[in-house]
């Protein structure tokens, strides 16, 4: 089981969620965050924004669905300009459904 | 699992359960935790599966919607994870029972490395060390 942490532009929210839905992935958690990448924010004339608004998506999936989900997110979040975001994948040792207390072996699929 | 092992824990619960979960966490660990407002949905697709029909707008289930959640992020000794999950589960289910869907989920991952940000500022380069 893996956790995908995708940090994307907030305005690509709908496209990314739809792309995941097309794969049958409905469960996810979205957090508004701020951050910056290698370019260190954005410059607009005399104004410099050191951090920009981003959206972080948490999705937990069985291992065999991770590649497809990452590809879908990357495709949907793409604009081609700096600041499209990053996708991180990490191990999840355990997932527990609070309602029942059961430990989810496979199809945790988010929150 | 040694006593030194650390785990990161994501507790994703309904936003309105924040006080109950904070209380449960206080009882268990006086240490710090972070929490973030979030929105989320479960496998069933959100309100459709998580709220009784009387909350459906115009008598129809909404589609593709997200519900307000709160995400608690904690780093705790791995030996404490089971107690933590039990305490949070008990706190949330004490109010809601186990009949309602969408109470949340807990994800646990191992922490590979921990570095405290304390003490002297580390040198950025060799030149900075020996002028």
mmCIF file with all atom_site columns, C-alpha atoms in Angstrom, chain A residues 5-101:
data_model
loop_
_atom_site.group_PDB
_atom_site.id
_atom_site.type_symbol
_atom_site.label_atom_id
_atom_site.label_alt_id
_atom_site.label_comp_id
_atom_site.label_asym_id
_atom_site.label_entity_id
_atom_site.label_seq_id
_atom_site.pdbx_PDB_ins_code
_atom_site.Cartn_x
_atom_site.Cartn_y
_atom_site.Cartn_z
_atom_site.occupancy
_atom_site.B_iso_or_equiv
_atom_site.pdbx_formal_charge
_atom_site.auth_seq_id
_atom_site.auth_comp_id
_atom_site.auth_asym_id
_atom_site.auth_atom_id
_atom_site.pdbx_PDB_model_num
ATOM 1  C CA . UNK A 1 5   ? 1.148   13.069 -2.026  1.00 0.00 ? 5   UNK A CA 1
ATOM 2  C CA . UNK A 1 6   ? 0.493   15.267 -5.006  1.00 0.00 ? 6   UNK A CA 1
ATOM 3  C CA . UNK A 1 7   ? 1.134   18.982 -4.735  1.00 0.00 ? 7   UNK A CA 1
ATOM 4  C CA . UNK A 1 8   ? -0.609  20.658 -7.638  1.00 0.00 ? 8   UNK A CA 1
ATOM 5  C CA . UNK A 1 9   ? -1.978  24.009 -8.737  1.00 0.00 ? 9   UNK A CA 1
ATOM 6  C CA . UNK A 1 10  ? -5.297  24.689 -7.003  1.00 0.00 ? 10  UNK A CA 1
ATOM 7  C CA . UNK A 1 11  ? -6.872  25.561 -10.333 1.00 0.00 ? 11  UNK A CA 1
ATOM 8  C CA . UNK A 1 12  ? -6.181  22.021 -11.624 1.00 0.00 ? 12  UNK A CA 1
ATOM 9  C CA . UNK A 1 13  ? -8.250  20.568 -8.795  1.00 0.00 ? 13  UNK A CA 1
ATOM 10 C CA . UNK A 1 14  ? -11.216 19.456 -10.887 1.00 0.00 ? 14  UNK A CA 1
ATOM 11 C CA . UNK A 1 15  ? -9.112  17.968 -13.650 1.00 0.00 ? 15  UNK A CA 1
ATOM 12 C CA . UNK A 1 16  ? -7.012  15.940 -11.215 1.00 0.00 ? 16  UNK A CA 1
ATOM 13 C CA . UNK A 1 17  ? -10.019 14.661 -9.270  1.00 0.00 ? 17  UNK A CA 1
ATOM 14 C CA . UNK A 1 18  ? -11.792 13.714 -12.496 1.00 0.00 ? 18  UNK A CA 1
ATOM 15 C CA . UNK A 1 19  ? -8.721  11.889 -13.760 1.00 0.00 ? 19  UNK A CA 1
ATOM 16 C CA . UNK A 1 20  ? -8.650  9.835  -10.558 1.00 0.00 ? 20  UNK A CA 1
ATOM 17 C CA . UNK A 1 21  ? -12.375 9.160  -10.792 1.00 0.00 ? 21  UNK A CA 1
ATOM 18 C CA . UNK A 1 22  ? -11.866 7.829  -14.315 1.00 0.00 ? 22  UNK A CA 1
ATOM 19 C CA . UNK A 1 23  ? -9.537  5.255  -12.754 1.00 0.00 ? 23  UNK A CA 1
ATOM 20 C CA . UNK A 1 24  ? -12.129 4.367  -10.133 1.00 0.00 ? 24  UNK A CA 1
ATOM 21 C CA . UNK A 1 25  ? -10.278 6.169  -7.362  1.00 0.00 ? 25  UNK A CA 1
ATOM 22 C CA . UNK A 1 26  ? -12.808 8.164  -5.370  1.00 0.00 ? 26  UNK A CA 1
ATOM 23 C CA . UNK A 1 27  ? -11.301 8.357  -1.911  1.00 0.00 ? 27  UNK A CA 1
ATOM 24 C CA . UNK A 1 28  ? -8.896  11.197 -1.348  1.00 0.00 ? 28  UNK A CA 1
ATOM 25 C CA . UNK A 1 29  ? -8.124  14.052 0.995   1.00 0.00 ? 29  UNK A CA 1
ATOM 26 C CA . UNK A 1 30  ? -7.325  17.558 -0.148  1.00 0.00 ? 30  UNK A CA 1
ATOM 27 C CA . UNK A 1 31  ? -5.376  20.104 1.860   1.00 0.00 ? 31  UNK A CA 1
ATOM 28 C CA . UNK A 1 32  ? -4.760  23.715 0.951   1.00 0.00 ? 32  UNK A CA 1
ATOM 29 C CA . UNK A 1 33  ? -1.054  24.403 1.366   1.00 0.00 ? 33  UNK A CA 1
ATOM 30 C CA . UNK A 1 34  ? 1.493   27.002 0.356   1.00 0.00 ? 34  UNK A CA 1
ATOM 31 C CA . UNK A 1 35  ? 4.904   26.282 -1.008  1.00 0.00 ? 35  UNK A CA 1
ATOM 32 C CA . UNK A 1 36  ? 7.503   26.853 -3.632  1.00 0.00 ? 36  UNK A CA 1
ATOM 33 C CA . UNK A 1 37  ? 9.687   24.852 -5.931  1.00 0.00 ? 37  UNK A CA 1
ATOM 34 C CA . UNK A 1 38  ? 13.116  25.283 -7.425  1.00 0.00 ? 38  UNK A CA 1
ATOM 35 C CA . UNK A 1 39  ? 12.221  28.654 -8.881  1.00 0.00 ? 39  UNK A CA 1
ATOM 36 C CA . UNK A 1 40  ? 11.659  29.984 -5.355  1.00 0.00 ? 40  UNK A CA 1
ATOM 37 C CA . UNK A 1 41  ? 8.181   31.386 -5.818  1.00 0.00 ? 41  UNK A CA 1
ATOM 38 C CA . UNK A 1 42  ? 7.098   33.707 -8.594  1.00 0.00 ? 42  UNK A CA 1
ATOM 39 C CA . UNK A 1 43  ? 7.993   37.154 -9.824  1.00 0.00 ? 43  UNK A CA 1
ATOM 40 C CA . UNK A 1 44  ? 5.348   39.442 -11.246 1.00 0.00 ? 44  UNK A CA 1
ATOM 41 C CA . UNK A 1 45  ? 6.848   42.806 -12.172 1.00 0.00 ? 45  UNK A CA 1
ATOM 42 C CA . UNK A 1 46  ? 8.197   44.315 -8.992  1.00 0.00 ? 46  UNK A CA 1
ATOM 43 C CA . UNK A 1 47  ? 6.280   41.866 -6.842  1.00 0.00 ? 47  UNK A CA 1
ATOM 44 C CA . UNK A 1 48  ? 7.876   38.689 -5.666  1.00 0.00 ? 48  UNK A CA 1
ATOM 45 C CA . UNK A 1 49  ? 5.801   35.911 -4.163  1.00 0.00 ? 49  UNK A CA 1
ATOM 46 C CA . UNK A 1 50  ? 8.029   33.658 -2.133  1.00 0.00 ? 50  UNK A CA 1
ATOM 47 C CA . UNK A 1 51  ? 5.320   31.075 -1.632  1.00 0.00 ? 51  UNK A CA 1
ATOM 48 C CA . UNK A 1 52  ? 2.356   30.190 -3.785  1.00 0.00 ? 52  UNK A CA 1
ATOM 49 C CA . UNK A 1 53  ? -0.973  28.568 -3.041  1.00 0.00 ? 53  UNK A CA 1
ATOM 50 C CA . UNK A 1 54  ? -1.025  24.877 -3.838  1.00 0.00 ? 54  UNK A CA 1
ATOM 51 C CA . UNK A 1 55  ? -3.299  21.959 -3.257  1.00 0.00 ? 55  UNK A CA 1
ATOM 52 C CA . UNK A 1 56  ? -2.033  18.759 -1.686  1.00 0.00 ? 56  UNK A CA 1
ATOM 53 C CA . UNK A 1 57  ? -3.866  15.547 -2.418  1.00 0.00 ? 57  UNK A CA 1
ATOM 54 C CA . UNK A 1 58  ? -3.428  12.493 -0.241  1.00 0.00 ? 58  UNK A CA 1
ATOM 55 C CA . UNK A 1 59  ? -4.380  9.253  -1.930  1.00 0.00 ? 59  UNK A CA 1
ATOM 56 C CA . UNK A 1 60  ? -3.650  5.800  -0.554  1.00 0.00 ? 60  UNK A CA 1
ATOM 57 C CA . UNK A 1 61  ? -3.770  2.964  -3.018  1.00 0.00 ? 61  UNK A CA 1
ATOM 58 C CA . UNK A 1 62  ? -2.795  -0.655 -3.503  1.00 0.00 ? 62  UNK A CA 1
ATOM 59 C CA . UNK A 1 63  ? 0.593   -0.873 -5.109  1.00 0.00 ? 63  UNK A CA 1
ATOM 60 C CA . UNK A 1 64  ? -0.673  -2.046 -8.481  1.00 0.00 ? 64  UNK A CA 1
ATOM 61 C CA . UNK A 1 65  ? -2.759  1.110  -8.961  1.00 0.00 ? 65  UNK A CA 1
ATOM 62 C CA . UNK A 1 66  ? -0.068  3.598  -8.049  1.00 0.00 ? 66  UNK A CA 1
ATOM 63 C CA . UNK A 1 67  ? 1.593   3.996  -11.445 1.00 0.00 ? 67  UNK A CA 1
ATOM 64 C CA . UNK A 1 68  ? -1.701  4.602  -13.213 1.00 0.00 ? 68  UNK A CA 1
ATOM 65 C CA . UNK A 1 69  ? -2.767  7.124  -10.579 1.00 0.00 ? 69  UNK A CA 1
ATOM 66 C CA . UNK A 1 70  ? 0.536   8.991  -10.730 1.00 0.00 ? 70  UNK A CA 1
ATOM 67 C CA . UNK A 1 71  ? 0.351   9.163  -14.518 1.00 0.00 ? 71  UNK A CA 1
ATOM 68 C CA . UNK A 1 72  ? -3.239  10.388 -14.362 1.00 0.00 ? 72  UNK A CA 1
ATOM 69 C CA . UNK A 1 73  ? -2.438  13.069 -11.804 1.00 0.00 ? 73  UNK A CA 1
ATOM 70 C CA . UNK A 1 74  ? 0.635   14.222 -13.703 1.00 0.00 ? 74  UNK A CA 1
ATOM 71 C CA . UNK A 1 75  ? -1.298  14.438 -16.955 1.00 0.00 ? 75  UNK A CA 1
ATOM 72 C CA . UNK A 1 76  ? -4.226  16.277 -15.417 1.00 0.00 ? 76  UNK A CA 1
ATOM 73 C CA . UNK A 1 77  ? -2.092  18.721 -13.443 1.00 0.00 ? 77  UNK A CA 1
ATOM 74 C CA . UNK A 1 78  ? 0.158   19.584 -16.380 1.00 0.00 ? 78  UNK A CA 1
ATOM 75 C CA . UNK A 1 79  ? 0.221   23.083 -17.834 1.00 0.00 ? 79  UNK A CA 1
ATOM 76 C CA . UNK A 1 80  ? 3.814   23.130 -19.023 1.00 0.00 ? 80  UNK A CA 1
ATOM 77 C CA . UNK A 1 81  ? 4.749   26.177 -16.960 1.00 0.00 ? 81  UNK A CA 1
ATOM 78 C CA . UNK A 1 82  ? 6.975   26.235 -13.870 1.00 0.00 ? 82  UNK A CA 1
ATOM 79 C CA . UNK A 1 83  ? 4.994   25.435 -10.747 1.00 0.00 ? 83  UNK A CA 1
ATOM 80 C CA . UNK A 1 84  ? 2.955   22.509 -12.005 1.00 0.00 ? 84  UNK A CA 1
ATOM 81 C CA . UNK A 1 85  ? 3.854   20.665 -8.828  1.00 0.00 ? 85  UNK A CA 1
ATOM 82 C CA . UNK A 1 86  ? 5.327   17.430 -7.554  1.00 0.00 ? 86  UNK A CA 1
ATOM 83 C CA . UNK A 1 87  ? 4.119   13.946 -6.809  1.00 0.00 ? 87  UNK A CA 1
ATOM 84 C CA . UNK A 1 88  ? 5.628   11.946 -3.975  1.00 0.00 ? 88  UNK A CA 1
ATOM 85 C CA . UNK A 1 89  ? 4.983   8.272  -3.309  1.00 0.00 ? 89  UNK A CA 1
ATOM 86 C CA . UNK A 1 90  ? 5.725   6.677  0.050   1.00 0.00 ? 90  UNK A CA 1
ATOM 87 C CA . UNK A 1 91  ? 5.068   3.455  1.905   1.00 0.00 ? 91  UNK A CA 1
ATOM 88 C CA . UNK A 1 92  ? 2.059   3.072  4.175   1.00 0.00 ? 92  UNK A CA 1
ATOM 89 C CA . UNK A 1 93  ? 2.593   0.457  6.815   1.00 0.00 ? 93  UNK A CA 1
ATOM 90 C CA . UNK A 1 94  ? -0.977  0.421  8.079   1.00 0.00 ? 94  UNK A CA 1
ATOM 91 C CA . UNK A 1 95  ? -4.369  1.910  7.291   1.00 0.00 ? 95  UNK A CA 1
ATOM 92 C CA . UNK A 1 96  ? -7.210  1.740  9.802   1.00 0.00 ? 96  UNK A CA 1
ATOM 93 C CA . UNK A 1 97  ? -10.869 2.481  9.164   1.00 0.00 ? 97  UNK A CA 1
ATOM 94 C CA . UNK A 1 98  ? -12.043 4.404  12.225  1.00 0.00 ? 98  UNK A CA 1
ATOM 95 C CA . UNK A 1 99  ? -15.690 3.375  12.005  1.00 0.00 ? 99  UNK A CA 1
ATOM 96 C CA . UNK A 1 100 ? -14.998 -0.305 12.367  1.00 0.00 ? 100 UNK A CA 1
ATOM 97 C CA . UNK A 1 101 ? -11.433 -0.326 13.647  1.00 0.00 ? 101 UNK A CA 1
#
